[in-house]
Amino acid sequence: MSQEESLSVFQAAIKNFLGPISEFLADDTISEVMINGPSEIFIERKGKIHKTEAHFRDEDALRAAVNNIAQSVGRRVDDSEPRLDARLPDGSRICAVIPPCSLVGTVVAIRKFSKTKMTFKDYLKFGSITAEAAQFLDISMYLGKNILVSGGTGSGKTTLLSLLCGRIPRGQRIIVIEDSSELDIDYDHLVRFETRMADQMGQGEVSIRDLLRSSLRLRPDRIIVGEVRGAEALELINAMNTGHKGCLGTVHANSPNDALVRLEALALGADGKVSERALQYQIASAIDLVIQISRLSDGSRRIVTISEVLGFEPSGAYNVLPVYHMERMQRGVDGRIIGNAEPTGHIPSFMGEIINHKIPFGPEKFEKKAS
Ligand SMILES: Nc1ncnc2c1ncn2[C@@H]1O[C@H](COP(=O)(O)OP(=O)(O)OP(=O)(O)O)[C@@H](O)[C@H]1O
Ligand SMILES: [Mg+2]
């Protein structure tokens, strides 16, 4: 199906089958629609989740809607394929699970594609990061640091990764690998890969790991992995350790240290023969920075820590030091949480590189502010 054809099938599916949620899909202030069976529909607006009055007539009507959406992306949802994970023709992302795997009827989450591209300026405006910390990330991108973006589900990892990609100096060759294409990257020398699921006979699967292997032979300057969640972790670590600077990826974890441990667990799950200790040293030398992002209880998304990975201690722990950290979470009178990740006093080990490149960002920038 051509792009136009799938868009028109999708629009027809919205009109004919998605009546109960069409107003939410059209409303730009709503970022996510969550359907838990025919009679329970939630939305996310400004980072907060609200229950709506909307509902589908019955399970059959909801299932018909999901099947029609699936059709617009050349997929189907039925007993043999009870899960759908796809990007819709308008750029939104859909995930659905049907009974019997789901016990509450058909479950769907639609992460709407934002028509307005988020910029670093918006990021500052939303209070997700301070201007100085943003400048530090910019410098780290310029210097080709290997960076992991870590956070919980829906915390804003993909959005931040897109923003970081936009800061890659021009003139490089970027290869992006994703499960379903989501990253919104504006760059002139960009190669994008998407994985493929196995067919009904269990054949033809192309994984992130396979694509990462191919990427290494395609002369990348930067490799970006949308979400590291499997055996590809091992190849990514190897790539970072064999001279591929400026690789980026996201990982689901609750702290920079947890992100490294998660990467380790994923890499150990690969069929490599590397020992746990060797892997820990490799991870510590591969990753330069971990950015921890979080959705706070006031609905805002904020960078809470930017940590530098300095090594692996013989005692058996990663040496991870925060360069910026949000220490206090205070609520303002309007209910919003005040505060940002601020300098901790740790001067990054690559300060010499910042000076050598004559970047006007001196060591005093990392001084801890008096509280
Ligand atoms: N800094 C921010 N301020 C406000 N909204 C944001 C911010 N970052 C992301 N968002 C919004 O939060 C939602 C989730 O963002 P995103 O898809 O980047 O999260 P994620 O961590 O990648 O999610 P997942 O774990 O599902 O992959 C999106 O609607 C996005 O527009
Ligand atoms: Mg994501």
Tab-separated table of C-alpha atoms and ligand atoms in Angstrom:
chain	number	residue	atom	x	y	z
A	1	MET	CA	0.000	0.000	0.000
A	2	SER	CA	1.353	3.436	-0.880
A	3	GLN	CA	1.724	6.156	1.766
A	4	GLU	CA	-1.337	8.012	0.416
A	5	GLU	CA	-3.432	4.838	0.259
A	6	SER	CA	-2.639	3.868	3.837
A	7	LEU	CA	-3.366	7.422	5.012
A	8	SER	CA	-6.796	7.331	3.356
A	9	VAL	CA	-7.589	3.852	4.819
A	10	PHE	CA	-6.520	5.228	8.203
A	11	GLN	CA	-8.672	8.341	7.859
A	12	ALA	CA	-11.653	6.195	6.833
A	13	ALA	CA	-11.032	3.962	9.876
A	14	ILE	CA	-11.113	7.026	12.141
A	15	LYS	CA	-14.299	8.314	10.544
A	16	ASN	CA	-16.178	5.002	10.437
A	17	PHE	CA	-14.934	3.112	13.455
A	18	LEU	CA	-13.180	5.437	15.884
A	19	GLY	CA	-16.120	7.760	16.523
A	20	PRO	CA	-15.895	7.546	20.330
A	21	ILE	CA	-12.302	8.770	20.357
A	22	SER	CA	-12.155	10.910	17.211
A	23	GLU	CA	-12.496	14.146	19.220
A	24	PHE	CA	-9.465	13.119	21.294
A	25	LEU	CA	-7.463	12.341	18.181
A	26	ALA	CA	-8.304	15.767	16.782
A	27	ASP	CA	-7.494	17.633	19.997
A	28	ASP	CA	-3.857	18.801	19.960
A	29	THR	CA	-3.768	19.274	23.730
A	30	ILE	CA	-4.202	15.512	24.191
A	31	SER	CA	-1.013	13.495	23.851
A	32	GLU	CA	-2.182	9.966	24.511
A	33	VAL	CA	-5.448	7.982	24.297
A	34	MET	CA	-5.708	4.796	26.351
A	35	ILE	CA	-8.558	2.344	25.856
A	36	ASN	CA	-9.036	-0.438	28.434
A	37	GLY	CA	-11.865	-2.410	26.897
A	38	PRO	CA	-14.953	-0.825	25.312
A	39	SER	CA	-16.221	1.138	28.297
A	40	GLU	CA	-13.072	2.653	29.795
A	41	ILE	CA	-11.189	5.372	27.940
A	42	PHE	CA	-8.491	7.565	29.464
A	43	ILE	CA	-6.581	10.483	27.970
A	44	GLU	CA	-3.369	12.267	28.850
A	45	ARG	CA	-3.420	16.054	28.784
A	46	LYS	CA	-0.498	18.194	29.948
A	47	GLY	CA	1.167	15.127	31.435
A	48	LYS	CA	-1.874	14.206	33.556
A	49	ILE	CA	-4.161	11.245	33.001
A	50	HIS	CA	-7.948	11.768	33.041
A	51	LYS	CA	-10.828	9.308	32.704
A	52	THR	CA	-13.374	10.242	30.029
A	53	GLU	CA	-17.067	9.520	29.583
A	54	ALA	CA	-16.471	8.155	26.083
A	55	HIS	CA	-16.996	4.476	25.322
A	56	PHE	CA	-17.391	2.068	22.417
A	57	ARG	CA	-20.733	0.321	21.822
A	58	ASP	CA	-19.285	-3.052	22.724
A	59	GLU	CA	-16.170	-5.201	22.394
A	60	ASP	CA	-17.016	-6.061	18.768
A	61	ALA	CA	-17.129	-2.379	17.803
A	62	LEU	CA	-13.784	-1.752	19.475
A	63	ARG	CA	-12.243	-4.821	17.849
A	64	ALA	CA	-13.523	-3.710	14.430
A	65	ALA	CA	-11.877	-0.311	15.016
A	66	VAL	CA	-8.555	-1.875	15.914
A	67	ASN	CA	-8.704	-4.208	12.939
A	68	ASN	CA	-9.338	-1.326	10.604
A	69	ILE	CA	-6.443	0.661	12.001
A	70	ALA	CA	-4.232	-2.418	11.694
A	71	GLN	CA	-5.297	-2.763	8.061
A	72	SER	CA	-4.157	0.756	7.282
A	73	VAL	CA	-0.624	-0.333	8.179
A	74	GLY	CA	-0.893	-3.665	6.396
A	75	ARG	CA	-1.266	-5.653	9.594
A	76	ARG	CA	-3.992	-7.600	11.326
A	77	VAL	CA	-4.974	-8.471	14.866
A	78	ASP	CA	-6.532	-11.855	15.551
A	79	ASP	CA	-6.083	-15.052	17.554
A	80	SER	CA	-2.825	-15.900	15.845
A	81	GLU	CA	-1.500	-12.332	16.190
A	82	PRO	CA	-3.073	-10.887	19.358
A	83	ARG	CA	-0.668	-7.921	19.612
A	84	LEU	CA	-0.147	-4.898	17.429
A	85	ASP	CA	2.752	-2.486	17.703
A	86	ALA	CA	2.923	-0.052	14.843
A	87	ARG	CA	3.330	3.467	13.647
A	88	LEU	CA	0.212	4.927	12.073
A	89	PRO	CA	0.196	6.760	8.755
A	90	ASP	CA	-0.123	10.115	10.577
A	91	GLY	CA	3.007	9.360	12.618
A	92	SER	CA	1.210	8.339	15.820
A	93	ARG	CA	2.205	5.143	17.582
A	94	ILE	CA	-0.287	2.419	18.441
A	95	CYS	CA	-0.019	-0.577	20.684
A	96	ALA	CA	-2.935	-3.003	21.078
A	97	VAL	CA	-3.490	-6.327	22.834
A	98	ILE	CA	-6.689	-8.336	22.423
A	99	PRO	CA	-8.271	-11.110	24.532
A	100	PRO	CA	-7.453	-13.747	25.642
A	101	CYS	CA	-4.048	-12.116	26.291
A	102	SER	CA	-5.883	-9.083	27.643
A	103	LEU	CA	-8.300	-9.843	30.452
A	104	VAL	CA	-10.230	-6.568	30.199
A	105	GLY	CA	-11.227	-6.632	26.546
A	106	THR	CA	-9.253	-5.028	23.740
A	107	VAL	CA	-6.604	-2.673	25.102
A	108	VAL	CA	-5.191	0.110	22.963
A	109	ALA	CA	-2.795	2.991	23.594
A	110	ILE	CA	-2.294	5.642	20.942
A	111	ARG	CA	0.675	7.975	21.480
A	112	LYS	CA	-0.277	10.860	19.252
A	113	PHE	CA	2.211	12.353	16.888
A	114	SER	CA	2.837	15.911	17.930
A	115	LYS	CA	2.369	18.284	14.998
A	116	THR	CA	4.719	20.781	16.547
A	117	LYS	CA	8.281	19.606	16.707
A	118	MET	CA	9.792	20.128	20.126
A	119	THR	CA	12.951	22.224	20.166
A	120	PHE	CA	15.546	22.799	22.862
A	121	LYS	CA	13.854	26.206	23.301
A	122	ASP	CA	10.547	24.487	24.123
A	123	TYR	CA	12.413	22.190	26.450
A	124	LEU	CA	13.679	25.248	28.323
A	125	LYS	CA	10.244	26.851	28.231
A	126	PHE	CA	8.635	23.737	29.709
A	127	GLY	CA	11.294	23.859	32.428
A	128	SER	CA	12.603	20.397	31.550
A	129	ILE	CA	16.212	21.555	31.720
A	130	THR	CA	18.187	24.716	32.548
A	131	ALA	CA	19.887	26.691	29.775
A	132	GLU	CA	23.308	25.753	31.121
A	133	ALA	CA	22.595	22.040	31.378
A	134	ALA	CA	21.215	22.180	27.815
A	135	GLN	CA	24.457	23.831	26.727
A	136	PHE	CA	26.409	21.054	28.428
A	137	LEU	CA	24.408	18.429	26.500
A	138	ASP	CA	25.037	20.366	23.325
A	139	ILE	CA	28.784	20.335	23.992
A	140	SER	CA	28.697	16.622	24.801
A	141	MET	CA	26.967	15.956	21.485
A	142	TYR	CA	29.499	18.114	19.654
A	143	LEU	CA	32.368	16.186	21.253
A	144	GLY	CA	30.814	12.858	20.210
A	145	LYS	CA	30.156	11.458	23.652
A	146	ASN	CA	28.292	8.151	23.864
A	147	ILE	CA	25.051	8.904	25.639
A	148	LEU	CA	22.270	6.771	27.086
A	149	VAL	CA	18.888	8.355	27.766
A	150	SER	CA	17.254	6.548	30.670
A	151	GLY	CA	13.740	6.851	32.049
A	152	GLY	CA	10.472	5.157	32.801
A	153	THR	CA	7.717	4.541	30.310
A	154	GLY	CA	6.379	7.722	28.713
A	155	SER	CA	8.976	9.851	30.512
A	156	GLY	CA	10.103	11.566	27.295
A	157	LYS	CA	13.092	9.442	26.237
A	158	THR	CA	12.297	9.378	22.521
A	159	THR	CA	11.587	13.112	22.492
A	160	LEU	CA	14.912	13.877	24.147
A	161	LEU	CA	16.761	11.521	21.821
A	162	SER	CA	15.280	13.348	18.802
A	163	LEU	CA	16.418	16.649	20.277
A	164	LEU	CA	19.932	15.365	20.895
A	165	CYS	CA	20.157	14.053	17.321
A	166	GLY	CA	19.333	17.544	16.117
A	167	ARG	CA	22.555	18.743	17.801
A	168	ILE	CA	24.887	16.454	15.864
A	169	PRO	CA	27.346	18.659	13.952
A	170	ARG	CA	26.552	18.768	10.232
A	171	GLY	CA	28.555	16.728	7.735
A	172	GLN	CA	28.284	13.358	9.461
A	173	ARG	CA	26.530	10.141	8.465
A	174	ILE	CA	23.865	9.004	10.907
A	175	ILE	CA	22.256	5.573	11.012
A	176	VAL	CA	19.060	5.272	13.025
A	177	ILE	CA	17.653	1.876	14.030
A	178	GLU	CA	14.180	1.532	15.525
A	179	ASP	CA	11.430	-0.999	16.061
A	180	SER	CA	8.924	1.322	14.520
A	181	SER	CA	10.131	4.610	13.194
A	182	GLU	CA	9.390	7.325	15.787
A	183	LEU	CA	12.375	9.625	16.093
A	184	ASP	CA	11.818	12.987	14.502
A	185	ILE	CA	15.242	13.945	13.184
A	186	ASP	CA	16.085	16.791	10.907
A	187	TYR	CA	19.440	15.913	9.330
A	188	ASP	CA	20.705	15.818	5.772
A	189	HIS	CA	22.709	12.568	5.796
A	190	LEU	CA	20.379	10.199	7.564
A	191	VAL	CA	19.854	6.462	7.015
A	192	ARG	CA	16.840	4.970	8.780
A	193	PHE	CA	16.224	1.293	9.511
A	194	GLU	CA	13.154	-0.378	10.933
A	195	THR	CA	12.885	-3.938	12.240
A	196	ARG	CA	10.591	-6.545	10.691
A	197	MET	CA	8.559	-9.128	12.533
A	198	ALA	CA	8.598	-12.782	11.550
A	199	ASP	CA	5.855	-13.852	9.150
A	200	GLN	CA	3.182	-16.419	9.996
A	201	MET	CA	5.650	-19.222	9.323
A	202	GLY	CA	8.055	-17.668	11.820
A	203	GLN	CA	10.394	-16.619	8.998
A	204	GLY	CA	12.008	-13.389	7.927
A	205	GLU	CA	12.471	-11.591	11.227
A	206	VAL	CA	14.981	-8.735	11.107
A	207	SER	CA	15.941	-7.588	14.593
A	208	ILE	CA	17.597	-4.442	15.908
A	209	ARG	CA	20.659	-6.595	16.456
A	210	ASP	CA	20.729	-7.661	12.775
A	211	LEU	CA	20.354	-4.069	11.641
A	212	LEU	CA	23.051	-2.910	14.041
A	213	ARG	CA	25.434	-5.486	12.569
A	214	SER	CA	24.703	-4.212	9.063
A	215	SER	CA	25.083	-0.613	10.205
A	216	LEU	CA	28.633	-1.234	11.344
A	217	ARG	CA	29.564	-2.033	7.743
A	218	LEU	CA	27.760	0.980	6.330
A	219	ARG	CA	30.309	3.526	7.453
A	220	PRO	CA	28.338	5.247	10.176
A	221	ASP	CA	29.637	8.284	12.010
A	222	ARG	CA	26.886	7.951	14.565
A	223	ILE	CA	24.623	5.025	15.377
A	224	ILE	CA	21.334	5.770	17.107
A	225	VAL	CA	19.260	2.945	18.591
A	226	GLY	CA	15.722	4.108	19.396
A	227	GLU	CA	15.315	1.745	22.317
A	228	VAL	CA	17.863	-0.772	23.562
A	229	ARG	CA	15.826	-3.671	24.897
A	230	GLY	CA	17.486	-6.877	23.793
A	231	ALA	CA	20.602	-8.623	22.610
A	232	GLU	CA	21.587	-5.605	20.478
A	233	ALA	CA	22.993	-4.121	23.705
A	234	LEU	CA	26.115	-6.246	23.197
A	235	GLU	CA	26.747	-4.986	19.642
A	236	LEU	CA	26.089	-1.418	20.713
A	237	ILE	CA	28.650	-1.668	23.526
A	238	ASN	CA	31.157	-3.213	21.116
A	239	ALA	CA	30.523	-0.483	18.561
A	240	MET	CA	31.041	2.219	21.158
A	241	ASN	CA	34.280	0.558	22.267
A	242	THR	CA	35.659	0.170	18.769
A	243	GLY	CA	35.864	3.785	17.830
A	244	HIS	CA	32.246	4.637	17.020
A	245	LYS	CA	31.909	7.896	18.839
A	246	GLY	CA	28.679	9.678	19.536
A	247	CYS	CA	26.368	6.660	19.642
A	248	LEU	CA	23.038	7.203	21.352
A	249	GLY	CA	20.244	5.044	22.677
A	250	THR	CA	17.444	4.939	25.202
A	251	VAL	CA	16.868	2.402	27.921
A	252	HIS	CA	14.077	1.827	30.442
A	253	ALA	CA	15.595	2.365	33.899
A	254	ASN	CA	15.069	4.375	37.063
A	255	SER	CA	18.558	5.774	37.622
A	256	PRO	CA	21.832	6.140	35.695
A	257	ASN	CA	23.301	3.231	37.637
A	258	ASP	CA	20.241	1.076	36.928
A	259	ALA	CA	20.544	1.978	33.229
A	260	LEU	CA	24.071	0.509	33.134
A	261	VAL	CA	22.981	-2.595	35.031
A	262	ARG	CA	20.056	-3.001	32.621
A	263	LEU	CA	22.407	-2.692	29.639
A	264	GLU	CA	24.605	-5.305	31.258
A	265	ALA	CA	21.679	-7.705	31.775
A	266	LEU	CA	20.568	-7.245	28.160
A	267	ALA	CA	24.080	-7.818	26.815
A	268	LEU	CA	24.551	-10.899	28.990
A	269	GLY	CA	21.315	-12.262	27.514
A	270	ALA	CA	22.929	-12.141	24.070
A	271	ASP	CA	24.704	-15.253	22.901
A	272	GLY	CA	28.182	-13.756	23.262
A	273	LYS	CA	30.833	-15.510	25.296
A	274	VAL	CA	31.959	-12.464	27.191
A	275	SER	CA	32.329	-12.753	30.973
A	276	GLU	CA	30.243	-10.606	33.281
A	277	ARG	CA	33.259	-8.733	34.643
A	278	ALA	CA	34.693	-8.054	31.175
A	279	LEU	CA	31.301	-6.770	30.100
A	280	GLN	CA	31.061	-4.428	33.083
A	281	TYR	CA	34.435	-2.890	32.234
A	282	GLN	CA	33.385	-2.591	28.585
A	283	ILE	CA	30.136	-0.856	29.498
A	284	ALA	CA	31.927	1.547	31.806
A	285	SER	CA	34.378	2.508	29.089
A	286	ALA	CA	31.724	2.614	26.329
A	287	ILE	CA	29.174	4.938	27.940
A	288	ASP	CA	30.226	8.498	28.685
A	289	LEU	CA	26.992	10.001	29.966
A	290	VAL	CA	23.598	8.834	31.173
A	291	ILE	CA	20.720	11.315	31.140
A	292	GLN	CA	17.926	10.400	33.528
A	293	ILE	CA	14.525	11.787	32.648
A	294	SER	CA	11.334	11.505	34.629
A	295	ARG	CA	7.629	12.292	34.501
A	296	LEU	CA	7.029	14.057	37.788
A	297	SER	CA	3.841	13.936	39.833
A	298	ASP	CA	2.745	17.367	38.508
A	299	GLY	CA	2.711	15.888	34.986
A	300	SER	CA	5.872	17.643	33.812
A	301	ARG	CA	8.800	15.821	32.242
A	302	ARG	CA	12.182	16.806	33.550
A	303	ILE	CA	15.810	15.837	33.269
A	304	VAL	CA	16.606	14.872	36.844
A	305	THR	CA	20.232	13.771	36.505
A	306	ILE	CA	23.056	13.939	33.976
A	307	SER	CA	25.747	11.540	35.143
A	308	GLU	CA	29.193	10.779	33.876
A	309	VAL	CA	30.340	7.149	33.805
A	310	LEU	CA	33.923	7.108	35.018
A	311	GLY	CA	34.710	3.419	35.212
A	312	PHE	CA	34.068	0.183	36.979
A	313	GLU	CA	35.445	-0.329	40.472
A	314	PRO	CA	37.250	-3.561	41.391
A	315	SER	CA	34.799	-3.695	44.305
A	316	GLY	CA	32.092	-4.473	41.743
A	317	ALA	CA	30.245	-1.193	41.194
A	318	TYR	CA	30.021	1.327	38.381
A	319	ASN	CA	31.656	4.624	39.191
A	320	VAL	CA	28.910	7.012	38.126
A	321	LEU	CA	28.994	10.640	39.226
A	322	PRO	CA	26.248	13.170	38.634
A	323	VAL	CA	27.348	16.336	36.841
A	324	TYR	CA	23.839	17.816	37.158
A	325	HIS	CA	21.251	16.600	39.618
A	326	MET	CA	17.839	17.724	40.830
A	327	GLU	CA	18.117	17.417	44.582
A	328	ARG	CA	14.920	18.858	45.927
A	329	MET	CA	11.401	18.468	44.670
A	330	GLN	CA	9.409	21.326	46.115
A	331	ARG	CA	5.894	22.202	45.102
A	332	GLY	CA	5.067	25.797	44.199
A	333	VAL	CA	1.770	27.507	45.093
A	334	ASP	CA	0.312	26.514	41.721
A	335	GLY	CA	1.039	22.841	42.454
A	336	ARG	CA	3.910	22.685	39.992
A	337	ILE	CA	7.151	21.151	41.112
A	338	ILE	CA	9.940	23.723	41.207
A	339	GLY	CA	13.553	22.962	40.436
A	340	ASN	CA	15.897	21.489	37.885
A	341	ALA	CA	19.025	19.426	37.634
A	342	GLU	CA	21.782	21.787	38.819
A	343	PRO	CA	25.599	21.437	38.867
A	344	THR	CA	26.837	19.126	41.594
A	345	GLY	CA	30.430	20.352	41.675
A	346	HIS	CA	31.747	17.392	39.677
A	347	ILE	CA	33.808	18.650	36.732
A	348	PRO	CA	33.501	16.142	33.882
A	349	SER	CA	36.658	14.202	33.071
A	350	PHE	CA	36.540	15.598	29.516
A	351	MET	CA	36.956	19.208	30.696
A	352	GLY	CA	40.328	19.193	28.877
A	353	GLU	CA	38.546	18.462	25.578
A	354	ILE	CA	36.114	21.332	26.177
A	355	ILE	CA	39.070	23.670	26.730
A	356	ASN	CA	41.032	22.306	23.742
A	357	HIS	CA	38.057	22.978	21.484
A	358	LYS	CA	37.971	26.546	22.836
A	359	ILE	CA	34.349	26.088	23.894
A	360	PRO	CA	33.425	28.933	26.250
A	361	PHE	CA	32.186	26.690	29.059
A	362	GLY	CA	34.755	26.861	31.850
A	363	PRO	CA	35.118	24.662	34.938
A	364	GLU	CA	33.334	27.323	37.023
A	365	LYS	CA	30.092	26.332	35.247
A	366	PHE	CA	30.120	23.061	37.181
A	367	GLU	CA	30.397	24.675	40.608
A	368	LYS	CA	27.636	23.778	43.002
A	369	LYS	CA	25.368	26.745	43.634
A	370	ALA	CA	24.917	27.930	47.215
A	371	SER	CA	21.407	26.994	48.359
B	1	LIG	N1	9.992	17.789	28.103
B	1	LIG	C1	8.711	17.529	27.830
B	1	LIG	N2	7.732	18.366	28.228
B	1	LIG	C2	6.448	18.083	27.956
B	1	LIG	N3	6.016	16.988	27.278
B	1	LIG	C3	6.937	16.121	26.865
B	1	LIG	C4	8.334	16.335	27.118
B	1	LIG	N4	9.043	15.298	26.599
B	1	LIG	C5	8.124	14.482	26.045
B	1	LIG	N5	6.872	14.952	26.183
B	1	LIG	C6	5.628	14.301	25.751
B	1	LIG	O1	5.504	13.131	26.535
B	1	LIG	C7	4.976	12.058	25.774
B	1	LIG	C8	5.907	10.859	25.866
B	1	LIG	O2	7.143	11.201	25.254
B	1	LIG	P1	8.104	10.115	24.590
B	1	LIG	O3	7.402	9.336	23.528
B	1	LIG	O4	9.341	10.833	24.219
B	1	LIG	O5	8.366	9.167	25.868
B	1	LIG	P2	9.158	7.784	25.972
B	1	LIG	O6	9.858	7.798	27.277
B	1	LIG	O7	9.979	7.572	24.765
B	1	LIG	O8	7.943	6.763	26.015
B	1	LIG	P3	7.989	5.155	25.836
B	1	LIG	O9	8.554	4.612	27.108
B	1	LIG	O10	6.536	4.789	25.687
B	1	LIG	O11	8.823	4.877	24.621
B	1	LIG	C9	4.803	12.603	24.370
B	1	LIG	O12	3.451	12.974	24.215
B	1	LIG	C10	5.694	13.831	24.319
B	1	LIG	O13	5.231	14.808	23.431
B	2	MG	MG	10.018	5.985	23.432
